[in-house]
Amino acid sequence: MRLEGREIANGLAFPEGPIALADGSVIVVEIEGGRLTRVLPSGKKEVIAKLGGGPNGAAIGPDGKCYVCNNGGFSWHRDASNFARPTGRAEDYTTGRIEQVDLDTGAFKTLYDSCGGISLKGPNDIVFDAKGGFWFTDLGKTYGRLMDRGAVYYARTDGSMIKEAIFPIMTPNGVGLSPDGRTLYVSETETSRIWSYPVIGEGEVAKEPWPSPNGGKLLHGLPGYQRFDSLAVEAGGNICVATLVRGGISVFSPDGQLVESHEADEVYCTNICFGGADMRTAFITLSGTGRLIAVEWPRPGLALNDSRTARR
């Protein structure tokens, strides 16, 4: 089925990481633009902070601040139609990082740029749990003939703890939690696979034995050449994964069945979040063409563990 929605904003520099706020506005990152931006219901854009690098995913913490996965920056290609796509590591790249942003003032600081002496490579997506900590993926970086192996981390908002929960994993991108918080979902870009992990403690997951390549239970893998990006979870437990190449949203049940596919009009359908009074509005980023759209979703999304986003 086609994604039939209304365009809220265009002209964004590769938007991602949408956050639907209770006041009707939507925060997005602009990866190419290096910005954290608020989009008002009218479509007006307000820059919250100029972060630099490559702000890639974002979430509101229990303290009301915004926590941003900054991948450190990409190099970019724009074709004759002005369609944008990332092509590798930025020339001025130094490291990836997790940034904390004050939404009221725009002030920001780096909270983490390494774990156990290993620098973060390309933090990508983030989700908070009910205890106020957050899981985030690190996709890694591709440069020349080399590709970093990715990881999934868990951290606290006060800067006191970061731990590596899953390593190695191939290009981990989207991350989300089941409605009861007991299962962590991670999507892999290059393999178009989604994995599940039982959460057994703060920043700890149970792992499947070898031959699982990363300790996860394979929930689903799409055939053919497709790529997975970020994800969001519905209130009923379905996992909605932004899907590249055959751009759109793929919806999977908690037991791994493909429920439905929603086709977008471009290949870079990169992220989805839920908002609105009944949590049945899906806000979706179409990044190559720089758009944010709103789609009436057939089921309500899951209310997130934060202080400012839309609630049911």
PDB file of C-alpha atoms in Angstrom:
ATOM      1  CA  MET A   1       0.000   0.000   0.000  1.00  0.00           C
ATOM      2  CA  ARG A   2       1.086   3.568  -0.642  1.00  0.00           C
ATOM      3  CA  LEU A   3       2.024   6.045   2.083  1.00  0.00           C
ATOM      4  CA  GLU A   4      -0.692   8.657   1.636  1.00  0.00           C
ATOM      5  CA  GLY A   5       0.073  11.667   3.800  1.00  0.00           C
ATOM      6  CA  ARG A   6       0.442  15.402   3.954  1.00  0.00           C
ATOM      7  CA  GLU A   7       3.738  17.201   3.635  1.00  0.00           C
ATOM      8  CA  ILE A   8       4.594  19.212   6.744  1.00  0.00           C
ATOM      9  CA  ALA A   9       7.954  20.600   5.634  1.00  0.00           C
ATOM     10  CA  ASN A  10      10.433  20.440   2.778  1.00  0.00           C
ATOM     11  CA  GLY A  11      13.853  21.876   2.138  1.00  0.00           C
ATOM     12  CA  LEU A  12      15.388  20.026   5.083  1.00  0.00           C
ATOM     13  CA  ALA A  13      19.009  18.878   4.720  1.00  0.00           C
ATOM     14  CA  PHE A  14      18.565  15.093   4.988  1.00  0.00           C
ATOM     15  CA  PRO A  15      16.112  14.972   7.946  1.00  0.00           C
ATOM     16  CA  GLU A  16      16.015  12.039  10.355  1.00  0.00           C
ATOM     17  CA  GLY A  17      15.248  11.241  13.999  1.00  0.00           C
ATOM     18  CA  PRO A  18      11.716  12.729  14.228  1.00  0.00           C
ATOM     19  CA  ILE A  19      10.292  13.449  17.694  1.00  0.00           C
ATOM     20  CA  ALA A  20       6.593  14.357  17.928  1.00  0.00           C
ATOM     21  CA  LEU A  21       6.026  16.842  20.742  1.00  0.00           C
ATOM     22  CA  ALA A  22       2.821  17.343  22.678  1.00  0.00           C
ATOM     23  CA  ASP A  23       2.439  20.913  21.337  1.00  0.00           C
ATOM     24  CA  GLY A  24       2.100  19.580  17.772  1.00  0.00           C
ATOM     25  CA  SER A  25       5.617  20.454  16.628  1.00  0.00           C
ATOM     26  CA  VAL A  26       8.131  17.857  15.445  1.00  0.00           C
ATOM     27  CA  ILE A  27      11.850  17.928  16.162  1.00  0.00           C
ATOM     28  CA  VAL A  28      14.141  16.499  13.499  1.00  0.00           C
ATOM     29  CA  VAL A  29      17.855  16.278  12.989  1.00  0.00           C
ATOM     30  CA  GLU A  30      19.272  17.496   9.686  1.00  0.00           C
ATOM     31  CA  ILE A  31      22.210  15.189   9.087  1.00  0.00           C
ATOM     32  CA  GLU A  32      23.666  17.037   6.111  1.00  0.00           C
ATOM     33  CA  GLY A  33      22.976  20.401   7.727  1.00  0.00           C
ATOM     34  CA  GLY A  34      24.439  19.473  11.120  1.00  0.00           C
ATOM     35  CA  ARG A  35      21.380  20.915  12.862  1.00  0.00           C
ATOM     36  CA  LEU A  36      18.684  20.055  15.370  1.00  0.00           C
ATOM     37  CA  THR A  37      15.500  21.684  14.067  1.00  0.00           C
ATOM     38  CA  ARG A  38      11.937  22.180  15.271  1.00  0.00           C
ATOM     39  CA  VAL A  39       9.203  22.017  12.614  1.00  0.00           C
ATOM     40  CA  LEU A  40       6.013  23.803  13.638  1.00  0.00           C
ATOM     41  CA  PRO A  41       2.556  22.546  12.541  1.00  0.00           C
ATOM     42  CA  SER A  42       2.542  25.373   9.973  1.00  0.00           C
ATOM     43  CA  GLY A  43       5.734  23.981   8.422  1.00  0.00           C
ATOM     44  CA  LYS A  44       7.895  26.805   9.729  1.00  0.00           C
ATOM     45  CA  LYS A  45      11.396  25.630  10.695  1.00  0.00           C
ATOM     46  CA  GLU A  46      13.279  26.840  13.760  1.00  0.00           C
ATOM     47  CA  VAL A  47      16.903  25.853  14.365  1.00  0.00           C
ATOM     48  CA  ILE A  48      17.351  24.680  17.964  1.00  0.00           C
ATOM     49  CA  ALA A  49      21.093  24.036  17.801  1.00  0.00           C
ATOM     50  CA  LYS A  50      23.887  23.944  15.230  1.00  0.00           C
ATOM     51  CA  LEU A  51      25.663  20.769  16.310  1.00  0.00           C
ATOM     52  CA  GLY A  52      27.978  20.145  13.383  1.00  0.00           C
ATOM     53  CA  GLY A  53      29.105  16.674  12.419  1.00  0.00           C
ATOM     54  CA  GLY A  54      26.176  14.441  11.525  1.00  0.00           C
ATOM     55  CA  PRO A  55      23.266  14.486  14.017  1.00  0.00           C
ATOM     56  CA  ASN A  56      21.538  11.219  13.147  1.00  0.00           C
ATOM     57  CA  GLY A  57      18.978  10.223  15.784  1.00  0.00           C
ATOM     58  CA  ALA A  58      17.368  11.966  18.728  1.00  0.00           C
ATOM     59  CA  ALA A  59      15.141  11.365  21.742  1.00  0.00           C
ATOM     60  CA  ILE A  60      13.858  13.382  24.686  1.00  0.00           C
ATOM     61  CA  GLY A  61      15.149  12.245  28.060  1.00  0.00           C
ATOM     62  CA  PRO A  62      13.314  12.211  31.395  1.00  0.00           C
ATOM     63  CA  ASP A  63      14.970  15.551  32.223  1.00  0.00           C
ATOM     64  CA  GLY A  64      13.396  17.236  29.178  1.00  0.00           C
ATOM     65  CA  LYS A  65      16.698  17.581  27.349  1.00  0.00           C
ATOM     66  CA  CYS A  66      17.256  16.169  23.886  1.00  0.00           C
ATOM     67  CA  TYR A  67      19.864  13.451  23.441  1.00  0.00           C
ATOM     68  CA  VAL A  68      21.385  13.266  19.970  1.00  0.00           C
ATOM     69  CA  CYS A  69      23.328  10.474  18.285  1.00  0.00           C
ATOM     70  CA  ASN A  70      25.935  12.358  16.237  1.00  0.00           C
ATOM     71  CA  ASN A  71      27.666  10.150  13.671  1.00  0.00           C
ATOM     72  CA  GLY A  72      30.522  12.629  13.217  1.00  0.00           C
ATOM     73  CA  GLY A  73      29.606  13.547   9.652  1.00  0.00           C
ATOM     74  CA  PHE A  74      29.244  12.110   6.153  1.00  0.00           C
ATOM     75  CA  SER A  75      30.470  13.134   2.752  1.00  0.00           C
ATOM     76  CA  TRP A  76      27.573  13.897   0.401  1.00  0.00           C
ATOM     77  CA  HIS A  77      26.464  13.638  -3.199  1.00  0.00           C
ATOM     78  CA  ARG A  78      23.627  15.624  -4.772  1.00  0.00           C
ATOM     79  CA  ASP A  79      22.438  14.736  -8.251  1.00  0.00           C
ATOM     80  CA  ALA A  80      20.978  17.003 -10.933  1.00  0.00           C
ATOM     81  CA  SER A  81      17.551  16.914  -9.256  1.00  0.00           C
ATOM     82  CA  ASN A  82      19.119  17.941  -5.887  1.00  0.00           C
ATOM     83  CA  PHE A  83      18.495  14.490  -4.395  1.00  0.00           C
ATOM     84  CA  ALA A  84      20.935  13.942  -1.504  1.00  0.00           C
ATOM     85  CA  ARG A  85      22.670  10.794  -0.336  1.00  0.00           C
ATOM     86  CA  PRO A  86      25.580  10.106   2.024  1.00  0.00           C
ATOM     87  CA  THR A  87      28.666   8.609   0.401  1.00  0.00           C
ATOM     88  CA  GLY A  88      31.131   7.948   3.208  1.00  0.00           C
ATOM     89  CA  ARG A  89      33.014   9.531   6.070  1.00  0.00           C
ATOM     90  CA  ALA A  90      33.380  13.336   6.140  1.00  0.00           C
ATOM     91  CA  GLU A  91      36.857  14.731   5.489  1.00  0.00           C
ATOM     92  CA  ASP A  92      36.791  16.561   8.840  1.00  0.00           C
ATOM     93  CA  TYR A  93      35.464  13.536  10.777  1.00  0.00           C
ATOM     94  CA  THR A  94      37.065  12.966  14.178  1.00  0.00           C
ATOM     95  CA  THR A  95      34.696  10.725  16.149  1.00  0.00           C
ATOM     96  CA  GLY A  96      31.069   9.953  16.844  1.00  0.00           C
ATOM     97  CA  ARG A  97      29.390  11.199  20.009  1.00  0.00           C
ATOM     98  CA  ILE A  98      26.279  11.468  22.136  1.00  0.00           C
ATOM     99  CA  GLU A  99      25.233  15.076  22.680  1.00  0.00           C
ATOM    100  CA  GLN A 100      22.881  16.565  25.267  1.00  0.00           C
ATOM    101  CA  VAL A 101      20.889  19.586  24.059  1.00  0.00           C
ATOM    102  CA  ASP A 102      18.878  22.086  26.100  1.00  0.00           C
ATOM    103  CA  LEU A 103      15.789  22.659  23.965  1.00  0.00           C
ATOM    104  CA  ASP A 104      15.044  26.011  25.579  1.00  0.00           C
ATOM    105  CA  THR A 105      18.455  27.613  25.071  1.00  0.00           C
ATOM    106  CA  GLY A 106      20.093  25.532  22.331  1.00  0.00           C
ATOM    107  CA  ALA A 107      23.137  24.955  24.538  1.00  0.00           C
ATOM    108  CA  PHE A 108      24.710  21.538  24.010  1.00  0.00           C
ATOM    109  CA  LYS A 109      27.572  19.418  25.228  1.00  0.00           C
ATOM    110  CA  THR A 110      29.173  16.079  24.430  1.00  0.00           C
ATOM    111  CA  LEU A 111      28.079  13.483  26.950  1.00  0.00           C
ATOM    112  CA  TYR A 112      30.005  10.496  25.554  1.00  0.00           C
ATOM    113  CA  ASP A 113      32.481  10.021  22.727  1.00  0.00           C
ATOM    114  CA  SER A 114      33.986   6.684  23.761  1.00  0.00           C
ATOM    115  CA  CYS A 115      33.337   3.517  25.751  1.00  0.00           C
ATOM    116  CA  GLY A 116      36.061   1.549  27.491  1.00  0.00           C
ATOM    117  CA  GLY A 117      38.740   3.492  25.640  1.00  0.00           C
ATOM    118  CA  ILE A 118      37.171   2.771  22.231  1.00  0.00           C
ATOM    119  CA  SER A 119      35.856   5.821  20.372  1.00  0.00           C
ATOM    120  CA  LEU A 120      32.280   5.882  19.169  1.00  0.00           C
ATOM    121  CA  LYS A 121      32.242   5.577  15.386  1.00  0.00           C
ATOM    122  CA  GLY A 122      28.795   6.524  14.080  1.00  0.00           C
ATOM    123  CA  PRO A 123      26.004   6.709  16.702  1.00  0.00           C
ATOM    124  CA  ASN A 124      22.718   6.383  14.865  1.00  0.00           C
ATOM    125  CA  ASP A 125      19.470   5.753  16.766  1.00  0.00           C
ATOM    126  CA  ILE A 126      18.367   6.008  20.408  1.00  0.00           C
ATOM    127  CA  VAL A 127      15.546   4.926  22.724  1.00  0.00           C
ATOM    128  CA  PHE A 128      14.950   5.542  26.433  1.00  0.00           C
ATOM    129  CA  ASP A 129      13.796   2.865  28.854  1.00  0.00           C
ATOM    130  CA  ALA A 130      11.425   3.295  31.794  1.00  0.00           C
ATOM    131  CA  LYS A 131      14.342   3.756  34.210  1.00  0.00           C
ATOM    132  CA  GLY A 132      15.643   6.825  32.377  1.00  0.00           C
ATOM    133  CA  GLY A 133      18.654   5.264  30.688  1.00  0.00           C
ATOM    134  CA  PHE A 134      19.033   4.900  26.947  1.00  0.00           C
ATOM    135  CA  TRP A 135      20.049   2.340  24.386  1.00  0.00           C
ATOM    136  CA  PHE A 136      21.749   3.502  21.208  1.00  0.00           C
ATOM    137  CA  THR A 137      23.187   1.949  18.092  1.00  0.00           C
ATOM    138  CA  ASP A 138      26.570   2.721  16.578  1.00  0.00           C
ATOM    139  CA  LEU A 139      26.443   1.909  12.882  1.00  0.00           C
ATOM    140  CA  GLY A 140      30.205   2.239  12.453  1.00  0.00           C
ATOM    141  CA  LYS A 141      31.881   4.115   9.610  1.00  0.00           C
ATOM    142  CA  THR A 142      32.869   3.244   6.061  1.00  0.00           C
ATOM    143  CA  TYR A 143      36.026   4.821   4.665  1.00  0.00           C
ATOM    144  CA  GLY A 144      37.960   3.772   1.619  1.00  0.00           C
ATOM    145  CA  ARG A 145      38.186  -0.024   1.640  1.00  0.00           C
ATOM    146  CA  LEU A 146      37.441  -0.290   5.378  1.00  0.00           C
ATOM    147  CA  MET A 147      34.248  -0.658   7.403  1.00  0.00           C
ATOM    148  CA  ASP A 148      34.009  -0.503  11.199  1.00  0.00           C
ATOM    149  CA  ARG A 149      31.980  -3.182  12.880  1.00  0.00           C
ATOM    150  CA  GLY A 150      29.015  -1.769  14.758  1.00  0.00           C
ATOM    151  CA  ALA A 151      27.805  -2.049  18.338  1.00  0.00           C
ATOM    152  CA  VAL A 152      24.848  -1.342  20.616  1.00  0.00           C
ATOM    153  CA  TYR A 153      25.420   0.597  23.832  1.00  0.00           C
ATOM    154  CA  TYR A 154      23.529   1.579  26.968  1.00  0.00           C
ATOM    155  CA  ALA A 155      24.161   4.779  28.906  1.00  0.00           C
ATOM    156  CA  ARG A 156      22.894   7.070  31.645  1.00  0.00           C
ATOM    157  CA  THR A 157      21.967  10.704  31.083  1.00  0.00           C
ATOM    158  CA  ASP A 158      24.235  12.053  33.833  1.00  0.00           C
ATOM    159  CA  GLY A 159      27.410  10.907  32.091  1.00  0.00           C
ATOM    160  CA  SER A 160      28.204   8.379  34.820  1.00  0.00           C
ATOM    161  CA  MET A 161      27.954   5.149  32.813  1.00  0.00           C
ATOM    162  CA  ILE A 162      28.193   3.831  29.290  1.00  0.00           C
ATOM    163  CA  LYS A 163      28.498   0.127  28.504  1.00  0.00           C
ATOM    164  CA  GLU A 164      28.802  -1.969  25.384  1.00  0.00           C
ATOM    165  CA  ALA A 165      25.858  -4.381  25.268  1.00  0.00           C
ATOM    166  CA  ILE A 166      26.192  -5.990  21.813  1.00  0.00           C
ATOM    167  CA  PHE A 167      29.326  -6.377  19.676  1.00  0.00           C
ATOM    168  CA  PRO A 168      29.992  -7.085  16.887  1.00  0.00           C
ATOM    169  CA  ILE A 169      26.887  -6.418  14.830  1.00  0.00           C
ATOM    170  CA  MET A 170      26.732  -5.470  11.154  1.00  0.00           C
ATOM    171  CA  THR A 171      25.590  -1.852  10.641  1.00  0.00           C
ATOM    172  CA  PRO A 172      23.064  -1.647  13.517  1.00  0.00           C
ATOM    173  CA  ASN A 173      20.657   1.179  12.803  1.00  0.00           C
ATOM    174  CA  GLY A 174      17.162   1.304  14.333  1.00  0.00           C
ATOM    175  CA  VAL A 175      16.614   0.501  18.006  1.00  0.00           C
ATOM    176  CA  GLY A 176      13.410   0.141  19.999  1.00  0.00           C
ATOM    177  CA  LEU A 177      11.795  -1.512  22.998  1.00  0.00           C
ATOM    178  CA  SER A 178       8.703  -3.681  23.265  1.00  0.00           C
ATOM    179  CA  PRO A 179       5.732  -2.140  25.132  1.00  0.00           C
ATOM    180  CA  ASP A 180       6.682  -3.981  28.338  1.00  0.00           C
ATOM    181  CA  GLY A 181      10.333  -2.964  28.004  1.00  0.00           C
ATOM    182  CA  ARG A 182      11.517  -6.548  28.152  1.00  0.00           C
ATOM    183  CA  THR A 183      12.679  -6.929  24.544  1.00  0.00           C
ATOM    184  CA  LEU A 184      15.178  -4.836  22.615  1.00  0.00           C
ATOM    185  CA  TYR A 185      14.839  -4.661  18.834  1.00  0.00           C
ATOM    186  CA  VAL A 186      17.738  -3.758  16.543  1.00  0.00           C
ATOM    187  CA  SER A 187      17.629  -3.420  12.762  1.00  0.00           C
ATOM    188  CA  GLU A 188      20.686  -3.939  10.553  1.00  0.00           C
ATOM    189  CA  THR A 189      21.010  -1.774   7.459  1.00  0.00           C
ATOM    190  CA  GLU A 190      23.137  -3.836   5.107  1.00  0.00           C
ATOM    191  CA  THR A 191      21.553  -7.216   5.887  1.00  0.00           C
ATOM    192  CA  SER A 192      17.928  -5.947   6.091  1.00  0.00           C
ATOM    193  CA  ARG A 193      17.506  -8.062   9.217  1.00  0.00           C
ATOM    194  CA  ILE A 194      15.822  -7.268  12.516  1.00  0.00           C
ATOM    195  CA  TRP A 195      17.032  -8.896  15.721  1.00  0.00           C
ATOM    196  CA  SER A 196      15.489  -9.243  19.175  1.00  0.00           C
ATOM    197  CA  TYR A 197      17.187  -9.517  22.575  1.00  0.00           C
ATOM    198  CA  PRO A 198      15.629 -10.170  26.011  1.00  0.00           C
ATOM    199  CA  VAL A 199      16.532  -7.319  28.383  1.00  0.00           C
ATOM    200  CA  ILE A 200      17.840  -8.856  31.624  1.00  0.00           C
ATOM    201  CA  GLY A 201      19.310  -5.861  33.445  1.00  0.00           C
ATOM    202  CA  GLU A 202      20.517  -2.299  33.106  1.00  0.00           C
ATOM    203  CA  GLY A 203      22.249  -2.293  29.747  1.00  0.00           C
ATOM    204  CA  GLU A 204      22.303  -6.089  29.628  1.00  0.00           C
ATOM    205  CA  VAL A 205      20.665  -8.489  27.183  1.00  0.00           C
ATOM    206  CA  ALA A 206      20.498 -12.266  26.990  1.00  0.00           C
ATOM    207  CA  LYS A 207      22.186 -13.668  23.901  1.00  0.00           C
ATOM    208  CA  GLU A 208      21.637 -16.638  21.648  1.00  0.00           C
ATOM    209  CA  PRO A 209      24.601 -19.002  21.236  1.00  0.00           C
ATOM    210  CA  TRP A 210      26.651 -19.329  18.071  1.00  0.00           C
ATOM    211  CA  PRO A 211      25.868 -19.496  15.136  1.00  0.00           C
ATOM    212  CA  SER A 212      23.938 -16.286  15.822  1.00  0.00           C
ATOM    213  CA  PRO A 213      26.445 -13.711  14.514  1.00  0.00           C
ATOM    214  CA  ASN A 214      25.608 -11.157  17.195  1.00  0.00           C
ATOM    215  CA  GLY A 215      23.740 -13.021  19.953  1.00  0.00           C
ATOM    216  CA  GLY A 216      20.358 -11.896  18.690  1.00  0.00           C
ATOM    217  CA  LYS A 217      17.318 -13.933  17.749  1.00  0.00           C
ATOM    218  CA  LEU A 218      16.552 -13.328  14.092  1.00  0.00           C
ATOM    219  CA  LEU A 219      13.064 -11.856  13.946  1.00  0.00           C
ATOM    220  CA  HIS A 220      12.870 -11.312  10.194  1.00  0.00           C
ATOM    221  CA  GLY A 221      15.033 -10.699   7.130  1.00  0.00           C
ATOM    222  CA  LEU A 222      13.613  -9.256   3.928  1.00  0.00           C
ATOM    223  CA  PRO A 223      14.598 -10.955   0.659  1.00  0.00           C
ATOM    224  CA  GLY A 224      16.210  -9.139  -2.243  1.00  0.00           C
ATOM    225  CA  TYR A 225      18.215  -5.945  -2.109  1.00  0.00           C
ATOM    226  CA  GLN A 226      16.686  -3.788   0.590  1.00  0.00           C
ATOM    227  CA  ARG A 227      18.186  -1.949   3.554  1.00  0.00           C
ATOM    228  CA  PHE A 228      16.773  -1.208   6.986  1.00  0.00           C
ATOM    229  CA  ASP A 229      16.983   2.167   8.681  1.00  0.00           C
ATOM    230  CA  SER A 230      15.407   3.343  11.954  1.00  0.00           C
ATOM    231  CA  LEU A 231      12.292   1.993  13.634  1.00  0.00           C
ATOM    232  CA  ALA A 232       9.373   2.694  15.959  1.00  0.00           C
ATOM    233  CA  VAL A 233       7.087   0.372  17.906  1.00  0.00           C
ATOM    234  CA  GLU A 234       3.295   0.375  17.921  1.00  0.00           C
ATOM    235  CA  ALA A 235       1.276   0.227  21.139  1.00  0.00           C
ATOM    236  CA  GLY A 236       0.246  -3.331  20.258  1.00  0.00           C
ATOM    237  CA  GLY A 237       3.872  -4.417  19.832  1.00  0.00           C
ATOM    238  CA  ASN A 238       4.357  -4.351  16.054  1.00  0.00           C
ATOM    239  CA  ILE A 239       7.739  -3.070  14.893  1.00  0.00           C
ATOM    240  CA  CYS A 240       7.681  -0.469  12.099  1.00  0.00           C
ATOM    241  CA  VAL A 241      10.977  -0.344  10.234  1.00  0.00           C
ATOM    242  CA  ALA A 242      11.893   2.388   7.763  1.00  0.00           C
ATOM    243  CA  THR A 243      13.093   0.555   4.670  1.00  0.00           C
ATOM    244  CA  LEU A 244      15.469   1.913   2.032  1.00  0.00           C
ATOM    245  CA  VAL A 245      15.893   1.127  -1.679  1.00  0.00           C
ATOM    246  CA  ARG A 246      12.287  -0.054  -1.931  1.00  0.00           C
ATOM    247  CA  GLY A 247      11.480   2.977   0.161  1.00  0.00           C
ATOM    248  CA  GLY A 248       8.721   2.710   2.745  1.00  0.00           C
ATOM    249  CA  ILE A 249       7.758   1.292   6.131  1.00  0.00           C
ATOM    250  CA  SER A 250       7.808  -2.476   6.766  1.00  0.00           C
ATOM    251  CA  VAL A 251       5.676  -3.604   9.713  1.00  0.00           C
ATOM    252  CA  PHE A 252       6.536  -6.788  11.606  1.00  0.00           C
ATOM    253  CA  SER A 253       4.641  -8.564  14.367  1.00  0.00           C
ATOM    254  CA  PRO A 254       6.430  -9.368  17.653  1.00  0.00           C
ATOM    255  CA  ASP A 255       6.817 -12.962  16.450  1.00  0.00           C
ATOM    256  CA  GLY A 256       8.498 -11.831  13.224  1.00  0.00           C
ATOM    257  CA  GLN A 257       5.721 -11.995  10.642  1.00  0.00           C
ATOM    258  CA  LEU A 258       5.592  -9.323   7.945  1.00  0.00           C
ATOM    259  CA  VAL A 259       2.253  -7.643   8.641  1.00  0.00           C
ATOM    260  CA  GLU A 260       2.215  -5.066   5.856  1.00  0.00           C
ATOM    261  CA  SER A 261       4.361  -2.782   3.727  1.00  0.00           C
ATOM    262  CA  HIS A 262       3.749   0.923   3.127  1.00  0.00           C
ATOM    263  CA  GLU A 263       5.443   2.215  -0.027  1.00  0.00           C
ATOM    264  CA  ALA A 264       6.977   5.701  -0.101  1.00  0.00           C
ATOM    265  CA  ASP A 265       7.683   7.759  -3.211  1.00  0.00           C
ATOM    266  CA  GLU A 266      11.465   7.777  -2.713  1.00  0.00           C
ATOM    267  CA  VAL A 267      14.213   5.344  -1.731  1.00  0.00           C
ATOM    268  CA  TYR A 268      15.396   7.169   1.407  1.00  0.00           C
ATOM    269  CA  CYS A 269      12.451   6.604   3.746  1.00  0.00           C
ATOM    270  CA  THR A 270      14.601   6.777   6.866  1.00  0.00           C
ATOM    271  CA  ASN A 271      12.560   7.071  10.072  1.00  0.00           C
ATOM    272  CA  ILE A 272       9.150   7.084  11.719  1.00  0.00           C
ATOM    273  CA  CYS A 273       7.704   8.261  15.006  1.00  0.00           C
ATOM    274  CA  PHE A 274       4.174   8.501  16.383  1.00  0.00           C
ATOM    275  CA  GLY A 275       2.239  11.446  17.762  1.00  0.00           C
ATOM    276  CA  GLY A 276      -1.079  13.208  17.737  1.00  0.00           C
ATOM    277  CA  ALA A 277      -3.852  13.076  20.311  1.00  0.00           C
ATOM    278  CA  ASP A 278      -4.460   9.361  19.815  1.00  0.00           C
ATOM    279  CA  MET A 279      -0.887   8.415  18.762  1.00  0.00           C
ATOM    280  CA  ARG A 280      -2.182   7.428  15.317  1.00  0.00           C
ATOM    281  CA  THR A 281      -0.266  10.006  13.322  1.00  0.00           C
ATOM    282  CA  ALA A 282       2.989   8.679  11.891  1.00  0.00           C
ATOM    283  CA  PHE A 283       5.626  11.315  11.193  1.00  0.00           C
ATOM    284  CA  ILE A 284       7.992  10.020   8.524  1.00  0.00           C
ATOM    285  CA  THR A 285      11.237  11.445   7.134  1.00  0.00           C
ATOM    286  CA  LEU A 286      11.891  11.241   3.388  1.00  0.00           C
ATOM    287  CA  SER A 287      15.496  12.276   3.535  1.00  0.00           C
ATOM    288  CA  GLY A 288      16.816  12.362  -0.004  1.00  0.00           C
ATOM    289  CA  THR A 289      14.232  14.968  -0.970  1.00  0.00           C
ATOM    290  CA  GLY A 290      14.355  16.703   2.425  1.00  0.00           C
ATOM    291  CA  ARG A 291      10.735  16.195   3.491  1.00  0.00           C
ATOM    292  CA  LEU A 292       8.759  15.496   6.664  1.00  0.00           C
ATOM    293  CA  ILE A 293       5.297  14.016   6.124  1.00  0.00           C
ATOM    294  CA  ALA A 294       2.409  13.005   8.382  1.00  0.00           C
ATOM    295  CA  VAL A 295       0.402   9.836   7.715  1.00  0.00           C
ATOM    296  CA  GLU A 296      -2.713   8.606   9.484  1.00  0.00           C
ATOM    297  CA  TRP A 297      -1.615   5.223  10.800  1.00  0.00           C
ATOM    298  CA  PRO A 298      -3.969   2.211  11.082  1.00  0.00           C
ATOM    299  CA  ARG A 299      -2.975   1.551  14.706  1.00  0.00           C
ATOM    300  CA  PRO A 300      -1.701   3.699  17.602  1.00  0.00           C
ATOM    301  CA  GLY A 301       2.007   4.030  18.241  1.00  0.00           C
ATOM    302  CA  LEU A 302       3.690   3.376  21.552  1.00  0.00           C
ATOM    303  CA  ALA A 303       4.029   6.306  23.962  1.00  0.00           C
ATOM    304  CA  LEU A 304       7.738   6.770  24.646  1.00  0.00           C
ATOM    305  CA  ASN A 305       9.583   6.998  27.954  1.00  0.00           C
ATOM    306  CA  ASP A 306      10.242  10.744  28.041  1.00  0.00           C
ATOM    307  CA  SER A 307       8.810  13.978  29.330  1.00  0.00           C
ATOM    308  CA  ARG A 308       7.786  16.103  26.347  1.00  0.00           C
ATOM    309  CA  THR A 309       6.613  13.907  23.524  1.00  0.00           C
ATOM    310  CA  ALA A 310       3.019  13.241  22.566  1.00  0.00           C
ATOM    311  CA  ARG A 311       1.070  10.904  24.813  1.00  0.00           C
ATOM    312  CA  ARG A 312      -2.019   8.804  24.266  1.00  0.00           C
TER     313      ARG A 312
END
